[in-house]
Amino acid sequence: MQPVSLCIDFGNTNLKATIFHGDRLSQKFIFSESDAINTLQKIISIHNPQKAILSSVINHSKSIDNFLQENTKLIVLNSGTKLPFLNAYGTPETLGNDRLALVAALSKQFPAQDSLVVSIGTCVTYSLLAKNNAFRGGAISPGVELRLRSLHEFTDKLPLVSREGHISILGYDTETSIRSGVINGMVAEIEGMIQFYEGQYGKINAVLTGGDAPFFESRMKKKIFADTNFLFKGLYAILEQQK
């Protein structure tokens, strides 16, 4: 029987968990913080994971940690956790746990290769793992909702625009002009950033992930490998590293 692992990600927008049977992701769950313990209790009672890992970028209730520690062999991801790559980031204590997991997935999937993961969510993060298996950093910029909200909240007259709707390079009114600037601007940013990295490192493996990855994948001129579960694969790789 394959070992069962529970990988949990508390992001700025959603709380998620996945079950791995061996190295195969078999189920995924999305829930609120208020329902976290109830949901995790159901997951644990049904799947009986032998080990678990929690990555959080929010100030969540410590009662969740306590529950997991009582019911699983828990690893809480932080800057001191043993990783499958060399973390050479200048301030490792400030590095988001989500980026640690994403880089771990790069290390697992593309060993000894220059690789970049672009995660599109509340923020857009760029994390590059060098072929010597060292991570030194990348970049961070606002995500789509932050850009749309900031245009509304930091001006007197610009409306709050939804990402959904007509998108063209030439906006024909204020709403479509905002949508064009934000959506097309992000596409140009992501493609341009990948080109910057390629200009410095040559050919790289590029992965697109995060909650908004499907929204942008089809808009990219350059086809980029997309995997919305990439972070969870990285969490599993870190969990395996603890052996």
PDB file of C-alpha atoms in Angstrom:
ATOM      1  CA  MET A   1       0.000   0.000   0.000  1.00  0.00           C
ATOM      2  CA  GLN A   2       1.342   3.429  -0.972  1.00  0.00           C
ATOM      3  CA  PRO A   3       1.944   5.961   1.824  1.00  0.00           C
ATOM      4  CA  VAL A   4      -0.595   8.771   2.098  1.00  0.00           C
ATOM      5  CA  SER A   5       0.539  12.390   2.523  1.00  0.00           C
ATOM      6  CA  LEU A   6      -1.420  15.561   3.236  1.00  0.00           C
ATOM      7  CA  CYS A   7      -0.099  18.799   1.709  1.00  0.00           C
ATOM      8  CA  ILE A   8      -1.734  22.070   2.804  1.00  0.00           C
ATOM      9  CA  ASP A   9      -1.385  25.583   1.391  1.00  0.00           C
ATOM     10  CA  PHE A  10      -2.829  28.669   3.098  1.00  0.00           C
ATOM     11  CA  GLY A  11      -2.604  31.439   0.501  1.00  0.00           C
ATOM     12  CA  ASN A  12      -3.774  35.038   0.535  1.00  0.00           C
ATOM     13  CA  THR A  13      -6.933  34.157  -1.395  1.00  0.00           C
ATOM     14  CA  ASN A  14      -7.709  30.489  -0.740  1.00  0.00           C
ATOM     15  CA  LEU A  15      -6.941  27.695   1.716  1.00  0.00           C
ATOM     16  CA  LYS A  16      -6.256  24.416  -0.079  1.00  0.00           C
ATOM     17  CA  ALA A  17      -5.219  20.882   0.717  1.00  0.00           C
ATOM     18  CA  THR A  18      -4.257  17.873  -1.367  1.00  0.00           C
ATOM     19  CA  ILE A  19      -3.906  14.168  -0.757  1.00  0.00           C
ATOM     20  CA  PHE A  20      -0.983  12.277  -2.296  1.00  0.00           C
ATOM     21  CA  HIS A  21      -0.932   8.500  -2.653  1.00  0.00           C
ATOM     22  CA  GLY A  22       2.753   7.876  -3.104  1.00  0.00           C
ATOM     23  CA  ASP A  23       3.883  10.700  -5.408  1.00  0.00           C
ATOM     24  CA  ARG A  24       0.504  10.925  -7.165  1.00  0.00           C
ATOM     25  CA  LEU A  25      -1.834  13.782  -6.300  1.00  0.00           C
ATOM     26  CA  SER A  26      -5.244  12.151  -5.982  1.00  0.00           C
ATOM     27  CA  GLN A  27      -7.584  14.757  -4.451  1.00  0.00           C
ATOM     28  CA  LYS A  28      -7.748  18.510  -3.882  1.00  0.00           C
ATOM     29  CA  PHE A  29      -9.863  20.514  -1.440  1.00  0.00           C
ATOM     30  CA  ILE A  30     -10.620  24.251  -1.115  1.00  0.00           C
ATOM     31  CA  PHE A  31     -12.066  25.692   2.100  1.00  0.00           C
ATOM     32  CA  SER A  32     -12.296  28.782   4.332  1.00  0.00           C
ATOM     33  CA  GLU A  33     -10.277  29.372   7.491  1.00  0.00           C
ATOM     34  CA  SER A  34     -13.425  29.218   9.600  1.00  0.00           C
ATOM     35  CA  ASP A  35     -14.119  25.720   8.257  1.00  0.00           C
ATOM     36  CA  ALA A  36     -10.468  24.587   8.201  1.00  0.00           C
ATOM     37  CA  ILE A  37     -10.475  22.274  11.208  1.00  0.00           C
ATOM     38  CA  ASN A  38     -13.757  20.609  10.224  1.00  0.00           C
ATOM     39  CA  THR A  39     -12.560  20.078   6.657  1.00  0.00           C
ATOM     40  CA  LEU A  40      -9.140  18.780   7.699  1.00  0.00           C
ATOM     41  CA  GLN A  41     -10.778  16.478  10.253  1.00  0.00           C
ATOM     42  CA  LYS A  42     -12.905  14.922   7.491  1.00  0.00           C
ATOM     43  CA  ILE A  43      -9.887  14.577   5.182  1.00  0.00           C
ATOM     44  CA  ILE A  44      -7.797  12.900   7.883  1.00  0.00           C
ATOM     45  CA  SER A  45     -10.587  10.554   8.972  1.00  0.00           C
ATOM     46  CA  ILE A  46     -11.180   9.380   5.394  1.00  0.00           C
ATOM     47  CA  HIS A  47      -7.600   9.210   4.067  1.00  0.00           C
ATOM     48  CA  ASN A  48      -5.551   8.642   7.244  1.00  0.00           C
ATOM     49  CA  PRO A  49      -2.362  10.415   6.049  1.00  0.00           C
ATOM     50  CA  GLN A  50       0.822   9.296   7.765  1.00  0.00           C
ATOM     51  CA  LYS A  51       2.491  12.696   7.367  1.00  0.00           C
ATOM     52  CA  ALA A  52       1.546  16.270   6.541  1.00  0.00           C
ATOM     53  CA  ILE A  53       3.126  19.572   5.556  1.00  0.00           C
ATOM     54  CA  LEU A  54       1.643  23.044   5.983  1.00  0.00           C
ATOM     55  CA  SER A  55       2.694  26.125   4.026  1.00  0.00           C
ATOM     56  CA  SER A  56       1.080  29.391   5.081  1.00  0.00           C
ATOM     57  CA  VAL A  57       1.586  33.002   3.993  1.00  0.00           C
ATOM     58  CA  ILE A  58      -1.216  34.297   6.246  1.00  0.00           C
ATOM     59  CA  ASN A  59      -1.591  34.734  10.015  1.00  0.00           C
ATOM     60  CA  HIS A  60      -3.897  31.776  10.501  1.00  0.00           C
ATOM     61  CA  SER A  61      -5.247  30.446  13.796  1.00  0.00           C
ATOM     62  CA  LYS A  62      -2.687  28.347  15.674  1.00  0.00           C
ATOM     63  CA  SER A  63      -5.495  26.013  16.685  1.00  0.00           C
ATOM     64  CA  ILE A  64      -5.204  24.613  13.155  1.00  0.00           C
ATOM     65  CA  ASP A  65      -1.513  23.816  13.720  1.00  0.00           C
ATOM     66  CA  ASN A  66      -2.330  22.228  17.058  1.00  0.00           C
ATOM     67  CA  PHE A  67      -5.027  20.054  15.501  1.00  0.00           C
ATOM     68  CA  LEU A  68      -2.704  18.881  12.739  1.00  0.00           C
ATOM     69  CA  GLN A  69       0.131  18.154  15.174  1.00  0.00           C
ATOM     70  CA  GLU A  70      -2.205  16.022  17.267  1.00  0.00           C
ATOM     71  CA  ASN A  71      -3.471  14.035  14.285  1.00  0.00           C
ATOM     72  CA  THR A  72      -0.531  13.783  11.863  1.00  0.00           C
ATOM     73  CA  LYS A  73       3.236  13.846  11.744  1.00  0.00           C
ATOM     74  CA  LEU A  74       3.314  17.546  10.769  1.00  0.00           C
ATOM     75  CA  ILE A  75       6.009  19.668   9.151  1.00  0.00           C
ATOM     76  CA  VAL A  76       5.293  23.419   9.269  1.00  0.00           C
ATOM     77  CA  LEU A  77       7.256  24.893   6.388  1.00  0.00           C
ATOM     78  CA  ASN A  78       9.596  27.764   7.294  1.00  0.00           C
ATOM     79  CA  SER A  79      13.055  29.093   6.468  1.00  0.00           C
ATOM     80  CA  GLY A  80      14.653  26.416   8.659  1.00  0.00           C
ATOM     81  CA  THR A  81      13.000  23.442   6.949  1.00  0.00           C
ATOM     82  CA  LYS A  82      15.298  21.049   5.087  1.00  0.00           C
ATOM     83  CA  LEU A  83      14.906  21.734   1.353  1.00  0.00           C
ATOM     84  CA  PRO A  84      15.803  19.826  -1.848  1.00  0.00           C
ATOM     85  CA  PHE A  85      17.755  22.874  -3.104  1.00  0.00           C
ATOM     86  CA  LEU A  86      20.233  25.446  -1.776  1.00  0.00           C
ATOM     87  CA  ASN A  87      18.371  28.528  -0.537  1.00  0.00           C
ATOM     88  CA  ALA A  88      20.803  31.393  -1.218  1.00  0.00           C
ATOM     89  CA  TYR A  89      18.148  34.133  -0.928  1.00  0.00           C
ATOM     90  CA  GLY A  90      19.587  37.216   0.785  1.00  0.00           C
ATOM     91  CA  THR A  91      16.900  37.328   3.489  1.00  0.00           C
ATOM     92  CA  PRO A  92      15.570  33.748   3.779  1.00  0.00           C
ATOM     93  CA  GLU A  93      13.431  34.646   6.796  1.00  0.00           C
ATOM     94  CA  THR A  94      11.345  36.992   4.602  1.00  0.00           C
ATOM     95  CA  LEU A  95      10.876  34.563   1.732  1.00  0.00           C
ATOM     96  CA  GLY A  96       7.301  33.370   1.292  1.00  0.00           C
ATOM     97  CA  ASN A  97       6.707  29.696   1.985  1.00  0.00           C
ATOM     98  CA  ASP A  98       4.796  29.445  -1.286  1.00  0.00           C
ATOM     99  CA  ARG A  99       7.951  30.360  -3.198  1.00  0.00           C
ATOM    100  CA  LEU A 100       9.952  27.744  -1.276  1.00  0.00           C
ATOM    101  CA  ALA A 101       7.466  25.114  -2.411  1.00  0.00           C
ATOM    102  CA  LEU A 102       7.475  26.320  -6.009  1.00  0.00           C
ATOM    103  CA  VAL A 103      11.263  26.226  -6.206  1.00  0.00           C
ATOM    104  CA  ALA A 104      11.244  22.740  -4.664  1.00  0.00           C
ATOM    105  CA  ALA A 105       8.959  21.639  -7.498  1.00  0.00           C
ATOM    106  CA  LEU A 106      11.414  23.085 -10.036  1.00  0.00           C
ATOM    107  CA  SER A 107      14.251  21.186  -8.385  1.00  0.00           C
ATOM    108  CA  LYS A 108      12.272  17.955  -8.585  1.00  0.00           C
ATOM    109  CA  GLN A 109      10.979  18.336 -12.135  1.00  0.00           C
ATOM    110  CA  PHE A 110      14.008  19.965 -13.814  1.00  0.00           C
ATOM    111  CA  PRO A 111      17.152  18.794 -11.999  1.00  0.00           C
ATOM    112  CA  ALA A 112      20.432  20.496 -13.017  1.00  0.00           C
ATOM    113  CA  GLN A 113      18.623  22.916 -15.366  1.00  0.00           C
ATOM    114  CA  ASP A 114      18.011  26.676 -15.241  1.00  0.00           C
ATOM    115  CA  SER A 115      14.282  26.926 -14.545  1.00  0.00           C
ATOM    116  CA  LEU A 116      11.734  29.644 -13.789  1.00  0.00           C
ATOM    117  CA  VAL A 117       8.330  29.377 -12.131  1.00  0.00           C
ATOM    118  CA  VAL A 118       5.836  32.212 -12.555  1.00  0.00           C
ATOM    119  CA  SER A 119       2.982  32.104 -10.044  1.00  0.00           C
ATOM    120  CA  ILE A 120      -0.038  34.305 -10.783  1.00  0.00           C
ATOM    121  CA  GLY A 121      -2.299  34.942  -7.816  1.00  0.00           C
ATOM    122  CA  THR A 122      -2.737  37.858  -5.426  1.00  0.00           C
ATOM    123  CA  CYS A 123       0.802  38.724  -6.532  1.00  0.00           C
ATOM    124  CA  VAL A 124       2.851  37.612  -9.511  1.00  0.00           C
ATOM    125  CA  THR A 125       6.079  35.994  -8.346  1.00  0.00           C
ATOM    126  CA  TYR A 126       9.050  34.989 -10.466  1.00  0.00           C
ATOM    127  CA  SER A 127      11.433  32.449  -8.918  1.00  0.00           C
ATOM    128  CA  LEU A 128      14.479  31.156 -10.759  1.00  0.00           C
ATOM    129  CA  LEU A 129      16.398  28.039  -9.796  1.00  0.00           C
ATOM    130  CA  ALA A 130      19.879  27.875 -11.336  1.00  0.00           C
ATOM    131  CA  LYS A 131      21.222  24.656 -12.810  1.00  0.00           C
ATOM    132  CA  ASN A 132      23.562  24.307  -9.804  1.00  0.00           C
ATOM    133  CA  ASN A 133      20.373  23.839  -7.712  1.00  0.00           C
ATOM    134  CA  ALA A 134      20.754  27.241  -5.999  1.00  0.00           C
ATOM    135  CA  PHE A 135      17.901  29.711  -5.543  1.00  0.00           C
ATOM    136  CA  ARG A 136      18.857  33.365  -5.208  1.00  0.00           C
ATOM    137  CA  GLY A 137      15.605  35.130  -5.969  1.00  0.00           C
ATOM    138  CA  GLY A 138      13.438  36.567  -8.703  1.00  0.00           C
ATOM    139  CA  ALA A 139      10.764  39.255  -8.687  1.00  0.00           C
ATOM    140  CA  ILE A 140       7.356  40.176  -7.258  1.00  0.00           C
ATOM    141  CA  SER A 141       4.646  42.381  -8.782  1.00  0.00           C
ATOM    142  CA  PRO A 142       0.904  42.954  -8.170  1.00  0.00           C
ATOM    143  CA  GLY A 143      -1.630  40.432  -9.426  1.00  0.00           C
ATOM    144  CA  VAL A 144      -4.631  41.239 -11.592  1.00  0.00           C
ATOM    145  CA  GLU A 145      -7.093  42.045  -8.786  1.00  0.00           C
ATOM    146  CA  LEU A 146      -4.566  44.260  -6.994  1.00  0.00           C
ATOM    147  CA  ARG A 147      -3.991  46.213 -10.212  1.00  0.00           C
ATOM    148  CA  LEU A 148      -7.702  46.630 -10.920  1.00  0.00           C
ATOM    149  CA  ARG A 149      -8.462  47.683  -7.329  1.00  0.00           C
ATOM    150  CA  SER A 150      -5.531  50.081  -7.082  1.00  0.00           C
ATOM    151  CA  LEU A 151      -6.664  52.006 -10.160  1.00  0.00           C
ATOM    152  CA  HIS A 152     -10.050  52.490  -8.503  1.00  0.00           C
ATOM    153  CA  GLU A 153      -8.906  53.110  -4.920  1.00  0.00           C
ATOM    154  CA  PHE A 154      -6.023  55.473  -5.687  1.00  0.00           C
ATOM    155  CA  THR A 155      -7.935  57.691  -8.124  1.00  0.00           C
ATOM    156  CA  ASP A 156     -11.086  59.766  -7.752  1.00  0.00           C
ATOM    157  CA  LYS A 157     -12.964  58.776 -10.875  1.00  0.00           C
ATOM    158  CA  LEU A 158     -11.725  55.504 -12.305  1.00  0.00           C
ATOM    159  CA  PRO A 159     -14.274  52.684 -11.772  1.00  0.00           C
ATOM    160  CA  LEU A 160     -13.610  49.273 -10.285  1.00  0.00           C
ATOM    161  CA  VAL A 161     -13.496  47.008 -13.324  1.00  0.00           C
ATOM    162  CA  SER A 162     -13.909  43.239 -13.455  1.00  0.00           C
ATOM    163  CA  ARG A 163     -11.347  41.185 -15.345  1.00  0.00           C
ATOM    164  CA  GLU A 164     -14.222  39.534 -17.193  1.00  0.00           C
ATOM    165  CA  GLY A 165     -15.426  41.311 -20.304  1.00  0.00           C
ATOM    166  CA  HIS A 166     -14.169  42.611 -23.613  1.00  0.00           C
ATOM    167  CA  ILE A 167     -10.370  42.660 -23.897  1.00  0.00           C
ATOM    168  CA  SER A 168      -8.545  44.146 -26.868  1.00  0.00           C
ATOM    169  CA  ILE A 169      -5.356  46.114 -27.285  1.00  0.00           C
ATOM    170  CA  LEU A 170      -7.401  49.236 -28.089  1.00  0.00           C
ATOM    171  CA  GLY A 171      -9.868  50.043 -25.307  1.00  0.00           C
ATOM    172  CA  TYR A 172     -12.880  51.953 -26.634  1.00  0.00           C
ATOM    173  CA  ASP A 173     -14.074  53.379 -23.280  1.00  0.00           C
ATOM    174  CA  THR A 174     -12.742  53.726 -19.725  1.00  0.00           C
ATOM    175  CA  GLU A 175     -13.729  50.208 -18.661  1.00  0.00           C
ATOM    176  CA  THR A 176     -12.181  48.452 -21.657  1.00  0.00           C
ATOM    177  CA  SER A 177      -9.120  50.719 -21.506  1.00  0.00           C
ATOM    178  CA  ILE A 178      -8.487  49.681 -17.885  1.00  0.00           C
ATOM    179  CA  ARG A 179      -9.018  46.032 -18.730  1.00  0.00           C
ATOM    180  CA  SER A 180      -6.689  46.325 -21.715  1.00  0.00           C
ATOM    181  CA  GLY A 181      -3.994  48.020 -19.658  1.00  0.00           C
ATOM    182  CA  VAL A 182      -4.145  45.535 -16.786  1.00  0.00           C
ATOM    183  CA  ILE A 183      -4.641  42.237 -18.632  1.00  0.00           C
ATOM    184  CA  ASN A 184      -2.538  42.938 -21.709  1.00  0.00           C
ATOM    185  CA  GLY A 185       0.012  44.694 -19.525  1.00  0.00           C
ATOM    186  CA  MET A 186       0.381  41.588 -17.356  1.00  0.00           C
ATOM    187  CA  VAL A 187       0.751  39.353 -20.406  1.00  0.00           C
ATOM    188  CA  ALA A 188       3.470  41.662 -21.749  1.00  0.00           C
ATOM    189  CA  GLU A 189       5.145  41.756 -18.339  1.00  0.00           C
ATOM    190  CA  ILE A 190       5.229  37.977 -17.930  1.00  0.00           C
ATOM    191  CA  GLU A 191       6.459  37.335 -21.474  1.00  0.00           C
ATOM    192  CA  GLY A 192       8.982  40.151 -21.164  1.00  0.00           C
ATOM    193  CA  MET A 193      10.296  38.893 -17.822  1.00  0.00           C
ATOM    194  CA  ILE A 194      10.801  35.422 -19.261  1.00  0.00           C
ATOM    195  CA  GLN A 195      12.764  37.003 -22.110  1.00  0.00           C
ATOM    196  CA  PHE A 196      14.897  38.925 -19.582  1.00  0.00           C
ATOM    197  CA  TYR A 197      15.781  35.691 -17.784  1.00  0.00           C
ATOM    198  CA  GLU A 198      16.512  33.945 -21.090  1.00  0.00           C
ATOM    199  CA  GLY A 199      18.756  36.844 -22.072  1.00  0.00           C
ATOM    200  CA  GLN A 200      20.846  36.215 -18.966  1.00  0.00           C
ATOM    201  CA  TYR A 201      20.646  32.439 -18.589  1.00  0.00           C
ATOM    202  CA  GLY A 202      19.956  31.213 -22.119  1.00  0.00           C
ATOM    203  CA  LYS A 203      17.333  28.518 -22.594  1.00  0.00           C
ATOM    204  CA  ILE A 204      15.284  27.971 -19.437  1.00  0.00           C
ATOM    205  CA  ASN A 205      12.342  25.824 -18.440  1.00  0.00           C
ATOM    206  CA  ALA A 206       9.399  28.124 -17.659  1.00  0.00           C
ATOM    207  CA  VAL A 207       6.347  27.023 -15.660  1.00  0.00           C
ATOM    208  CA  LEU A 208       3.151  29.007 -15.189  1.00  0.00           C
ATOM    209  CA  THR A 209       1.131  28.304 -12.046  1.00  0.00           C
ATOM    210  CA  GLY A 210      -1.152  29.912  -9.456  1.00  0.00           C
ATOM    211  CA  GLY A 211      -4.889  30.460  -9.282  1.00  0.00           C
ATOM    212  CA  ASP A 212      -4.945  32.857 -12.230  1.00  0.00           C
ATOM    213  CA  ALA A 213      -2.633  30.816 -14.459  1.00  0.00           C
ATOM    214  CA  PRO A 214      -5.506  29.359 -16.561  1.00  0.00           C
ATOM    215  CA  PHE A 215      -6.821  32.885 -17.225  1.00  0.00           C
ATOM    216  CA  PHE A 216      -3.477  33.993 -18.663  1.00  0.00           C
ATOM    217  CA  GLU A 217      -2.170  30.805 -20.253  1.00  0.00           C
ATOM    218  CA  SER A 218      -4.346  31.096 -23.364  1.00  0.00           C
ATOM    219  CA  ARG A 219      -3.362  34.752 -23.778  1.00  0.00           C
ATOM    220  CA  MET A 220       0.361  34.075 -23.997  1.00  0.00           C
ATOM    221  CA  LYS A 221       1.920  34.236 -27.461  1.00  0.00           C
ATOM    222  CA  LYS A 222       4.736  32.020 -26.244  1.00  0.00           C
ATOM    223  CA  LYS A 223       3.446  28.639 -25.101  1.00  0.00           C
ATOM    224  CA  ILE A 224       4.432  28.042 -21.489  1.00  0.00           C
ATOM    225  CA  PHE A 225       4.002  24.816 -19.545  1.00  0.00           C
ATOM    226  CA  ALA A 226       1.182  25.412 -17.043  1.00  0.00           C
ATOM    227  CA  ASP A 227       0.469  23.402 -13.896  1.00  0.00           C
ATOM    228  CA  THR A 228      -1.951  24.705 -11.266  1.00  0.00           C
ATOM    229  CA  ASN A 229      -0.804  22.003  -8.831  1.00  0.00           C
ATOM    230  CA  PHE A 230       2.886  22.868  -9.058  1.00  0.00           C
ATOM    231  CA  LEU A 231       3.048  24.260  -5.507  1.00  0.00           C
ATOM    232  CA  PHE A 232       1.600  21.054  -4.052  1.00  0.00           C
ATOM    233  CA  LYS A 233       4.139  18.969  -5.953  1.00  0.00           C
ATOM    234  CA  GLY A 234       6.800  21.130  -4.342  1.00  0.00           C
ATOM    235  CA  LEU A 235       5.323  20.639  -0.888  1.00  0.00           C
ATOM    236  CA  TYR A 236       5.384  16.896  -1.451  1.00  0.00           C
ATOM    237  CA  ALA A 237       9.034  17.102  -2.564  1.00  0.00           C
ATOM    238  CA  ILE A 238       9.905  18.999   0.634  1.00  0.00           C
ATOM    239  CA  LEU A 239       7.992  16.501   2.743  1.00  0.00           C
ATOM    240  CA  GLU A 240       9.949  13.652   1.129  1.00  0.00           C
ATOM    241  CA  GLN A 241      13.185  15.517   1.896  1.00  0.00           C
ATOM    242  CA  GLN A 242      12.516  15.146   5.643  1.00  0.00           C
ATOM    243  CA  LYS A 243      13.256  11.391   5.551  1.00  0.00           C
TER     244      LYS A 243
END
